[in-house]
């Protein structure tokens, strides 16, 4: 079937996850006419497979923490735009150490984060019990991170996109596969061909998450993003047992690890609907969605160490997905020097929801030719060196 | 047929139902269409998908809350109680 010549936009965002939603939102705020294209539905990829974490606590000092701190502030503003439907909760996080030694390590880590602007307070005894009454009393101590927040990521992405569509600021094309990214004779981006029509724009933002490497390849550039699988357990709805986002000290090490083999660490949090979410596993096994019940039981056992009160509780279901993993754990954000008009906003691994607001913010600044709030050099797509075409 | 029926309790009331059916079928047989209230609005809920997927038919069975009535077989002397909210408040 011949492609019909489609409409012209100022920018096309590929990917209707939470990162794509934020990119489209800030681009529209800047006055651009924006199209959002996704091969599935809104939040059908990694956004719909996560916990909705907006965290500063699990990030070591560096470019990602700076991005997370900016994003945390921007999310606070964005919630005013989206409204209460996205279930944003400024609940704070607790990193728990069971042994005195791990608690001491957590405090050293927290001290380094405080120098970057993170609020991180060591808590023990009665103070810790007041923050998290059902936490295992055998824990030596925890670091409390009041800036950590949580949202329901599918609702956040959907309501943000829906609001901008209703306002006539963006056009949404779901179930629309991008089959090529077109470039002019000078190499500059001219739009995308889709399974439905060709969309024209001088700017294409690659917000395809775990599949960002495929979109980059369509534009003729290499971005090394690999899937890192994770499972999450969902309990039956409960009265509030878990008040914060609570995780064991080993979680931070796992997030930062390059291991391909399975790693698990307890991450437990309640949701507004009453269910408790239990994570988190990380492994690089390609796009294999097969449930691994040994991982499920390991995660459940680790959650019980944090919250023994969950032992009488039933699991309702599990879900899983694929984090977009980059070899250096940093996302790919900003213009691609190899293709004028191509911008990347992908590869956020497990932090995409949290980093989405800042990502959209700096992408819009960059597209508009403004100075970006943060230096984007650490996030450059060309940082990986060898390009294998 | 009737001599094969089993005795169960629904909110303390004695009912005779056929053996070998799901808790949801037993409740429907006994004339109940709703056996739970939602956590937010307190709205009534009963059987919806009937195949274990939707978690709408949750009920408290023998003091255990959040049992999917469509996936568990009824047993003699089972005591089913209407579940209010999470069933744990």
Short mmCIF file of C-alpha atoms in Angstrom, two decimals:
data_model
loop_
_atom_site.label_atom_id
_atom_site.label_comp_id
_atom_site.label_asym_id
_atom_site.label_seq_id
_atom_site.Cartn_x
_atom_site.Cartn_y
_atom_site.Cartn_z
CA UNK A 1 0.00 0.00 0.00
CA UNK A 2 1.38 3.39 -0.94
CA UNK A 3 2.10 5.80 1.87
CA UNK A 4 -0.26 8.72 2.00
CA UNK A 5 1.37 12.05 2.57
CA UNK A 6 0.52 12.98 6.12
CA UNK A 7 0.46 16.09 8.22
CA UNK A 8 3.43 18.24 9.17
CA UNK A 9 4.49 18.81 12.77
CA UNK A 10 7.21 20.71 14.57
CA UNK A 11 8.27 17.55 16.42
CA UNK A 12 7.44 13.85 16.46
CA UNK A 13 7.90 11.91 19.70
CA UNK A 14 8.29 8.16 19.17
CA UNK A 15 7.04 6.36 22.27
CA UNK A 16 3.95 6.99 24.40
CA UNK A 17 5.44 5.94 27.70
CA UNK A 18 5.96 8.32 30.56
CA UNK A 19 9.18 9.71 29.02
CA UNK A 20 7.47 10.33 25.67
CA UNK A 21 4.51 11.91 27.47
CA UNK A 22 6.82 14.32 29.32
CA UNK A 23 8.82 15.16 26.18
CA UNK A 24 5.61 15.89 24.27
CA UNK A 25 4.26 17.94 27.16
CA UNK A 26 7.28 20.22 27.50
CA UNK A 27 7.64 20.57 23.71
CA UNK A 28 3.98 21.61 23.50
CA UNK A 29 4.50 24.00 26.42
CA UNK A 30 7.26 25.60 24.33
CA UNK A 31 4.66 26.22 21.63
CA UNK A 32 5.49 23.39 19.23
CA UNK A 33 2.96 21.31 17.30
CA UNK A 34 3.72 17.77 18.46
CA UNK A 35 2.75 14.27 17.35
CA UNK A 36 3.21 11.26 19.63
CA UNK A 37 3.53 7.89 17.89
CA UNK A 38 3.52 4.48 19.55
CA UNK A 39 3.35 1.01 18.04
CA UNK A 40 1.05 -0.04 20.89
CA UNK A 41 -1.09 1.89 23.33
CA UNK A 42 -0.12 4.52 25.89
CA UNK A 43 2.21 3.11 28.58
CA UNK A 44 2.23 -0.32 26.92
CA UNK A 45 5.97 -0.89 27.35
CA UNK A 46 8.24 -0.38 30.33
CA UNK A 47 6.08 2.40 31.83
CA UNK A 48 3.30 -0.11 32.37
CA UNK A 49 5.62 -2.67 33.92
CA UNK A 50 7.16 -0.60 36.70
CA UNK A 51 6.38 0.63 40.17
CA UNK A 52 6.25 4.35 39.41
CA UNK A 53 9.31 5.27 41.40
CA UNK A 54 10.46 8.87 41.54
CA UNK A 55 13.62 8.36 43.55
CA UNK A 56 16.70 10.29 44.50
CA UNK A 57 17.73 7.82 47.23
CA UNK A 58 19.14 5.05 45.04
CA UNK A 59 21.43 7.28 42.99
CA UNK A 60 25.08 7.94 43.68
CA UNK A 61 26.51 11.45 43.18
CA UNK A 62 26.90 12.20 39.48
CA UNK A 63 24.92 13.23 36.41
CA UNK A 64 22.01 10.86 37.08
CA UNK A 65 21.51 12.17 40.61
CA UNK A 66 21.55 15.76 39.32
CA UNK A 67 18.93 14.77 36.76
CA UNK A 68 16.88 13.00 39.46
CA UNK A 69 16.93 16.04 41.75
CA UNK A 70 15.76 18.29 38.91
CA UNK A 71 13.10 15.76 37.97
CA UNK A 72 11.86 15.44 41.54
CA UNK A 73 11.20 19.20 41.61
CA UNK A 74 9.57 19.16 38.17
CA UNK A 75 7.28 16.24 39.09
CA UNK A 76 6.05 18.27 42.04
CA UNK A 77 4.94 20.95 39.55
CA UNK A 78 3.66 18.40 37.05
CA UNK A 79 1.28 16.90 39.60
CA UNK A 80 -0.46 20.30 39.71
CA UNK A 81 -0.93 20.00 35.93
CA UNK A 82 -2.02 16.35 35.80
CA UNK A 83 -4.17 16.35 38.91
CA UNK A 84 -4.73 13.71 41.58
CA UNK A 85 -5.59 11.01 39.03
CA UNK A 86 -1.95 9.97 38.72
CA UNK A 87 -1.90 8.93 42.39
CA UNK A 88 1.32 10.77 43.13
CA UNK A 89 2.40 10.24 46.72
CA UNK A 90 5.24 12.16 48.33
CA UNK A 91 5.73 9.29 50.74
CA UNK A 92 9.51 9.28 51.18
CA UNK A 93 11.87 6.33 51.01
CA UNK A 94 13.66 4.21 53.60
CA UNK A 95 16.89 2.35 52.83
CA UNK A 96 17.19 -0.30 55.53
CA UNK A 97 20.32 -1.93 56.93
CA UNK A 98 19.88 -5.06 59.03
CA UNK A 99 23.44 -5.28 60.32
CA UNK A 100 25.27 -2.37 61.95
CA UNK A 101 27.88 -2.57 59.19
CA UNK A 102 25.38 -2.18 56.34
CA UNK A 103 23.65 0.63 58.23
CA UNK A 104 27.05 2.35 58.53
CA UNK A 105 27.61 1.94 54.78
CA UNK A 106 24.20 3.43 54.07
CA UNK A 107 25.12 6.46 56.18
CA UNK A 108 28.39 6.98 54.29
CA UNK A 109 26.46 6.81 51.00
CA UNK A 110 23.85 9.24 52.36
CA UNK A 111 26.55 11.72 53.40
CA UNK A 112 27.88 11.80 49.83
CA UNK A 113 24.35 12.36 48.51
CA UNK A 114 23.69 15.20 50.99
CA UNK A 115 26.56 17.16 49.43
CA UNK A 116 24.55 17.10 46.17
CA UNK A 117 21.34 18.37 47.71
CA UNK A 118 19.65 15.13 48.74
CA UNK A 119 17.80 15.19 52.06
CA UNK A 120 18.88 12.00 53.83
CA UNK A 121 18.44 11.40 57.55
CA UNK A 122 19.64 8.33 59.48
CA UNK A 123 16.87 6.97 61.69
CA UNK A 124 16.82 4.25 64.35
CA UNK A 125 14.69 2.97 67.20
CA UNK A 126 11.49 4.80 68.01
CA UNK A 127 11.96 7.30 65.20
CA UNK A 128 12.21 4.49 62.65
CA UNK A 129 9.20 2.71 64.14
CA UNK A 130 7.20 5.92 63.87
CA UNK A 131 8.04 6.19 60.15
CA UNK A 132 7.38 2.49 59.45
CA UNK A 133 5.54 0.76 62.31
CA UNK A 134 5.50 -2.73 60.74
CA UNK A 135 9.18 -2.80 59.73
CA UNK A 136 11.11 -5.75 61.16
CA UNK A 137 12.41 -4.52 64.56
CA UNK A 138 15.66 -6.43 63.98
CA UNK A 139 16.79 -3.79 61.46
CA UNK A 140 19.82 -1.89 62.75
CA UNK A 141 18.68 1.34 61.17
CA UNK A 142 17.66 3.11 58.00
CA UNK A 143 18.23 6.28 56.05
CA UNK A 144 15.07 8.29 55.43
CA UNK A 145 14.76 10.11 52.09
CA UNK A 146 11.73 12.43 52.24
CA UNK A 147 12.15 13.53 48.59
CA UNK A 148 11.35 10.04 47.24
CA UNK A 149 7.91 9.85 45.66
CA UNK A 150 5.72 7.36 43.84
CA UNK A 151 3.15 7.68 41.10
CA UNK A 152 0.96 5.22 39.23
CA UNK A 153 2.99 5.44 36.02
CA UNK A 154 0.32 4.35 33.54
CA UNK A 155 -2.13 6.88 34.94
CA UNK A 156 0.54 9.59 34.96
CA UNK A 157 1.45 9.02 31.30
CA UNK A 158 -2.15 8.62 30.16
CA UNK A 159 -3.52 11.67 31.96
CA UNK A 160 -0.63 13.88 30.86
CA UNK A 161 -1.09 12.84 27.22
CA UNK A 162 -4.89 13.02 27.40
CA UNK A 163 -4.76 16.52 28.85
CA UNK A 164 -2.52 17.78 26.03
CA UNK A 165 -4.59 15.99 23.36
CA UNK A 166 -7.82 17.56 24.69
CA UNK A 167 -6.15 20.97 24.67
CA UNK A 168 -5.28 20.44 21.00
CA UNK A 169 -1.58 20.73 21.75
CA UNK A 170 -0.50 17.24 20.71
CA UNK A 171 -1.77 14.56 18.32
CA UNK A 172 -1.64 10.94 19.45
CA UNK A 173 -1.08 8.06 17.01
CA UNK A 174 -1.33 4.73 18.82
CA UNK A 175 -1.05 1.28 17.23
CA UNK A 176 1.16 2.98 14.68
CA UNK A 177 4.50 1.39 13.93
CA UNK A 178 7.39 3.57 12.83
CA UNK A 179 8.91 1.73 9.86
CA UNK A 180 11.54 4.29 8.92
CA UNK A 181 13.01 7.58 10.05
CA UNK A 182 13.45 9.75 7.00
CA UNK A 183 16.42 12.04 6.37
CA UNK A 184 16.96 14.63 3.65
CA UNK A 185 19.82 14.84 1.21
CA UNK A 186 21.74 16.91 3.79
CA UNK A 187 21.24 14.15 6.36
CA UNK A 188 18.80 16.14 8.48
CA UNK A 189 15.70 14.45 9.89
CA UNK A 190 12.54 15.02 7.86
CA UNK A 191 10.02 12.80 9.67
CA UNK A 192 8.92 9.19 10.02
CA UNK A 193 7.12 6.70 7.83
CA UNK A 194 4.56 4.68 9.77
CA UNK A 195 2.30 1.75 9.03
CA UNK A 196 -0.52 4.28 8.55
CA UNK A 197 0.92 7.42 7.02
CA UNK A 198 4.06 9.47 6.74
CA UNK A 199 4.47 12.19 9.34
CA UNK A 200 6.75 15.11 8.59
CA UNK A 201 8.77 17.07 11.13
CA UNK A 202 12.30 18.48 11.38
CA UNK A 203 12.60 17.00 14.87
CA UNK A 204 12.19 13.36 15.94
CA UNK A 205 12.51 12.47 19.64
CA UNK A 206 13.39 8.84 20.27
CA UNK A 207 11.50 8.03 23.48
CA UNK A 208 11.11 4.34 22.67
CA UNK A 209 12.61 3.16 25.97
CA UNK A 210 13.93 -0.40 25.81
CA UNK A 211 13.29 -0.35 22.07
CA UNK A 212 15.17 2.95 21.60
CA UNK A 213 18.03 1.15 19.87
CA UNK A 214 15.65 0.02 17.12
CA UNK A 215 14.41 3.55 16.44
CA UNK A 216 18.00 4.83 16.46
CA UNK A 217 18.92 2.15 13.93
CA UNK A 218 16.05 3.28 11.67
CA UNK A 219 17.68 6.72 11.69
CA UNK A 220 21.03 5.13 10.85
CA UNK A 221 22.72 5.59 14.24
CA UNK A 222 23.76 3.17 16.96
CA UNK A 223 22.51 3.42 20.55
CA UNK A 224 23.38 0.37 22.69
CA UNK A 225 20.26 -0.30 24.78
CA UNK A 226 19.62 -3.79 26.12
CA UNK A 227 16.61 -5.18 28.02
CA UNK A 228 17.10 -5.86 31.75
CA UNK A 229 14.19 -7.96 32.98
CA UNK A 230 12.36 -7.43 36.23
CA UNK A 231 9.41 -8.99 38.05
CA UNK A 232 7.07 -7.35 40.54
CA UNK A 233 4.73 -9.15 42.94
CA UNK A 234 1.33 -7.70 43.84
CA UNK A 235 -0.41 -8.57 47.10
CA UNK A 236 -4.10 -8.51 47.82
CA UNK A 237 -5.33 -5.03 48.81
CA UNK A 238 -4.57 -4.33 52.46
CA UNK A 239 -5.04 -1.65 55.06
CA UNK A 240 -1.84 0.41 55.12
CA UNK A 241 1.04 -1.77 56.32
CA UNK A 242 3.86 -0.18 54.31
CA UNK A 243 3.94 3.61 54.53
CA UNK A 244 7.13 4.50 52.59
CA UNK A 245 9.09 3.03 49.76
CA UNK A 246 11.20 0.60 51.76
CA UNK A 247 14.17 -1.28 50.42
CA UNK A 248 17.16 -3.22 51.66
CA UNK A 249 20.69 -1.84 51.42
CA UNK A 250 21.68 -4.24 48.65
CA UNK A 251 19.18 -2.62 46.26
CA UNK A 252 21.49 0.32 45.53
CA UNK A 253 24.36 -2.02 44.67
CA UNK A 254 22.12 -4.06 42.36
CA UNK A 255 20.86 -0.99 40.52
CA UNK A 256 24.44 0.10 39.83
CA UNK A 257 25.69 -3.38 38.90
CA UNK A 258 26.67 -4.50 35.41
CA UNK A 259 25.91 -8.16 36.13
CA UNK A 260 23.92 -9.96 33.48
CA UNK A 261 22.96 -12.74 35.89
CA UNK A 262 20.03 -12.55 38.28
CA UNK A 263 20.13 -10.09 41.17
CA UNK A 264 17.37 -9.54 43.67
CA UNK A 265 16.86 -7.11 46.53
CA UNK A 266 13.76 -6.40 48.56
CA UNK A 267 11.83 -3.30 47.54
CA UNK A 268 8.43 -2.98 49.16
CA UNK A 269 5.83 -0.26 48.86
CA UNK A 270 2.13 0.25 49.28
CA UNK A 271 -0.09 1.86 46.66
CA UNK A 272 -3.16 4.06 46.91
CA UNK A 273 -5.31 1.15 45.78
CA UNK A 274 -4.21 -0.89 48.80
CA UNK A 275 -2.03 -3.46 47.08
CA UNK A 276 1.60 -3.83 48.14
CA UNK A 277 4.21 -4.05 45.37
CA UNK A 278 7.26 -6.25 45.93
CA UNK A 279 10.39 -6.08 43.78
CA UNK A 280 12.97 -6.03 42.49
CA UNK A 281 14.81 -8.48 40.27
CA UNK A 282 17.29 -7.61 37.57
CA UNK A 283 18.69 -9.92 34.90
CA UNK A 284 19.71 -9.64 31.29
CA UNK A 285 17.98 -12.48 29.46
CA UNK A 286 16.81 -10.73 26.31
CA UNK A 287 13.09 -10.25 25.75
CA UNK A 288 12.04 -13.48 27.48
CA UNK A 289 8.77 -12.91 29.36
CA UNK A 290 8.56 -16.39 30.93
CA UNK A 291 7.64 -16.25 34.62
CA UNK A 292 10.39 -17.64 36.81
CA UNK A 293 8.72 -18.86 40.02
CA UNK A 294 12.04 -19.20 41.86
CA UNK A 295 12.47 -15.44 41.45
CA UNK A 296 8.94 -14.89 42.72
CA UNK A 297 9.61 -16.91 45.87
CA UNK A 298 12.99 -15.24 46.44
CA UNK A 299 11.42 -11.79 46.20
CA UNK A 300 8.61 -12.81 48.55
CA UNK A 301 11.07 -14.17 51.12
CA UNK A 302 13.15 -11.00 51.01
CA UNK A 303 10.04 -8.86 51.47
CA UNK A 304 9.11 -10.91 54.54
CA UNK A 305 12.47 -10.09 56.10
CA UNK A 306 11.56 -6.39 55.87
CA UNK A 307 7.89 -6.83 56.78
CA UNK A 308 7.11 -10.04 58.71
CA UNK A 309 3.46 -8.88 58.87
CA UNK A 310 3.13 -9.75 55.17
CA UNK A 311 3.45 -13.48 55.94
CA UNK A 312 -0.34 -13.93 56.24
CA UNK A 313 -0.98 -12.08 52.99
CA UNK A 314 -1.75 -13.59 49.58
CA UNK A 315 -0.13 -12.59 46.34
CA UNK A 316 -2.69 -11.62 43.75
CA UNK A 317 -0.53 -11.57 40.66
CA UNK A 318 2.93 -10.85 39.29
CA UNK A 319 3.99 -8.75 36.37
CA UNK A 320 7.22 -8.20 34.56
CA UNK A 321 8.90 -6.05 32.02
CA UNK A 322 12.14 -4.87 30.51
CA UNK A 323 14.18 -1.94 31.73
CA UNK A 324 16.18 -0.13 29.04
CA UNK A 325 19.74 -0.85 30.15
CA UNK A 326 22.76 1.15 28.97
CA UNK A 327 26.28 -0.13 29.68
CA UNK A 328 27.12 2.86 31.91
CA UNK A 329 23.66 3.08 33.56
CA UNK A 330 23.09 6.59 32.28
CA UNK A 331 20.17 7.41 29.99
CA UNK A 332 20.66 8.74 26.48
CA UNK A 333 19.31 12.29 26.37
CA UNK A 334 19.77 15.10 23.90
CA UNK A 335 20.58 15.80 20.27
CA UNK A 336 22.46 13.19 18.24
CA UNK A 337 25.47 14.81 16.55
CA UNK A 338 25.25 12.18 13.79
CA UNK A 339 21.77 13.17 12.59
CA UNK A 340 20.55 16.77 12.74
CA UNK A 341 17.05 16.89 14.20
CA UNK A 342 17.28 13.52 15.96
CA UNK A 343 17.01 13.66 19.75
CA UNK A 344 17.18 10.74 22.15
CA UNK A 345 15.22 10.39 25.38
CA UNK A 346 15.63 6.72 26.25
CA UNK A 347 17.73 4.19 28.13
CA UNK A 348 16.66 5.21 31.66
CA UNK A 349 16.82 1.63 32.97
CA UNK A 350 14.63 1.37 36.08
CA UNK A 351 14.50 5.11 36.69
CA UNK A 352 12.45 6.24 33.68
CA UNK A 353 9.39 7.40 35.56
CA UNK A 354 11.45 9.39 38.03
CA UNK A 355 13.69 10.92 35.38
CA UNK A 356 10.90 11.55 32.84
CA UNK A 357 10.02 15.09 33.89
CA UNK A 358 13.60 16.37 33.75
CA UNK A 359 14.21 14.48 30.51
CA UNK A 360 11.23 16.14 28.83
CA UNK A 361 12.26 19.50 30.26
CA UNK A 362 15.84 19.43 28.91
CA UNK A 363 14.77 17.90 25.58
CA UNK A 364 12.40 20.83 25.04
CA UNK A 365 15.12 23.30 26.00
CA UNK A 366 17.54 21.61 23.62
CA UNK A 367 15.05 21.49 20.72
CA UNK A 368 14.25 25.18 21.25
CA UNK A 369 17.96 26.03 21.11
CA UNK A 370 18.00 27.21 24.72
CA UNK A 371 20.70 26.52 27.26
CA UNK A 372 19.76 23.33 29.10
CA UNK A 373 19.35 23.33 32.89
CA UNK A 374 21.87 20.49 33.06
CA UNK A 375 24.89 19.70 30.89
CA UNK A 376 23.78 16.93 28.52
CA UNK A 377 27.32 15.78 27.61
CA UNK A 378 27.26 12.79 30.03
CA UNK A 379 24.05 11.60 28.35
CA UNK A 380 25.25 11.98 24.74
CA UNK A 381 24.40 9.13 22.37
CA UNK A 382 27.91 9.28 20.92
CA UNK A 383 29.62 8.55 24.27
CA UNK A 384 29.69 4.79 23.72
CA UNK A 385 32.55 5.00 21.24
CA UNK A 386 32.67 2.30 18.61
CA UNK A 387 29.77 2.51 16.20
CA UNK A 388 28.99 -0.83 14.58
CA UNK A 389 26.63 -0.32 11.68
CA UNK B 1 -30.37 -34.89 44.16
CA UNK B 2 -31.28 -33.17 47.39
CA UNK B 3 -29.77 -35.86 49.62
CA UNK B 4 -26.37 -35.12 48.02
CA UNK B 5 -26.47 -31.49 49.07
CA UNK B 6 -23.96 -30.10 51.56
CA UNK B 7 -24.51 -27.63 54.35
CA UNK B 8 -22.69 -24.30 54.41
CA UNK B 9 -23.04 -21.04 56.31
CA UNK B 10 -23.45 -17.67 54.61
CA UNK B 11 -23.14 -14.82 57.09
CA UNK B 12 -24.26 -17.24 59.77
CA UNK B 13 -27.33 -18.51 57.92
CA UNK B 14 -27.53 -22.23 57.02
CA UNK B 15 -27.84 -23.10 53.33
CA UNK B 16 -27.96 -26.34 51.36
CA UNK B 17 -25.95 -26.27 48.14
CA UNK B 18 -24.75 -28.90 45.63
CA UNK B 19 -21.27 -30.35 46.25
CA UNK B 20 -18.44 -29.94 43.79
CA UNK B 21 -19.25 -26.39 42.74
CA UNK B 22 -17.31 -23.18 43.21
CA UNK B 23 -17.90 -20.91 46.18
CA UNK B 24 -19.33 -18.37 43.72
CA UNK B 25 -21.77 -20.95 42.31
CA UNK B 26 -22.79 -21.91 45.85
CA UNK B 27 -23.45 -18.26 46.67
CA UNK B 28 -25.52 -17.79 43.51
CA UNK B 29 -27.43 -21.02 44.24
CA UNK B 30 -28.23 -19.66 47.70
CA UNK B 31 -29.64 -16.51 46.13
CA UNK B 32 -26.74 -14.15 46.75
CA UNK B 33 -25.57 -11.91 43.91
CA UNK B 34 -23.17 -9.68 45.86
CA UNK B 35 -20.81 -10.74 48.66
CA UNK B 36 -18.25 -7.96 48.93
CA UNK B 37 -18.17 -4.19 49.14
CA UNK B 38 -15.49 -2.08 47.43
CA UNK B 39 -12.76 -0.39 49.45
CA UNK B 40 -13.47 3.14 48.26
CA UNK B 41 -17.17 3.55 47.68
CA UNK B 42 -18.55 0.58 49.56
CA UNK B 43 -20.31 -0.55 46.37
CA UNK B 44 -21.56 -4.17 46.12
CA UNK B 45 -19.59 -6.72 44.09
CA UNK B 46 -20.16 -10.34 43.09
CA UNK B 47 -19.21 -12.55 40.17
CA UNK B 48 -17.79 -10.74 37.13
CA UNK B 49 -15.35 -12.67 34.93
CA UNK B 50 -15.91 -16.04 36.60
CA UNK B 51 -12.52 -17.36 35.50
CA UNK B 52 -10.12 -16.08 38.16
CA UNK B 53 -8.80 -13.10 36.28
CA UNK B 54 -10.62 -10.02 37.54
CA UNK B 55 -10.51 -10.39 41.35
CA UNK B 56 -13.97 -8.87 41.62
CA UNK B 57 -15.59 -11.85 43.38
CA UNK B 58 -13.37 -11.70 46.47
CA UNK B 59 -15.02 -13.00 49.63
CA UNK B 60 -14.06 -13.99 53.15
CA UNK B 61 -14.02 -17.80 53.37
CA UNK B 62 -13.52 -19.44 56.76
CA UNK B 63 -12.08 -16.16 58.12
CA UNK B 64 -9.60 -15.80 55.22
CA UNK B 65 -10.30 -12.59 53.29
CA UNK B 66 -9.75 -12.00 49.56
CA UNK B 67 -10.51 -15.52 48.36
CA UNK B 68 -11.60 -15.57 44.72
CA UNK B 69 -15.02 -17.20 44.98
CA UNK B 70 -14.86 -18.41 41.37
CA UNK B 71 -11.65 -20.42 41.80
CA UNK B 72 -12.26 -22.30 45.06
CA UNK B 73 -14.55 -25.33 45.45
CA UNK B 74 -17.13 -25.23 48.22
CA UNK B 75 -16.62 -27.72 51.07
CA UNK B 76 -19.10 -28.96 53.69
CA UNK B 77 -19.38 -26.59 56.68
CA UNK B 78 -17.64 -23.74 54.87
CA UNK B 79 -18.48 -20.39 56.42
CA UNK B 80 -18.69 -17.57 53.92
CA UNK B 81 -18.91 -14.02 55.21
CA UNK B 82 -19.55 -10.82 53.29
CA UNK B 83 -16.24 -9.02 52.88
CA UNK B 84 -16.21 -5.33 53.76
CA UNK B 85 -13.39 -3.46 52.00
CA UNK B 86 -10.05 -5.25 52.38
CA UNK B 87 -11.59 -7.71 54.82
CA UNK B 88 -8.79 -6.85 57.24
CA UNK B 89 -9.88 -3.52 58.66
#
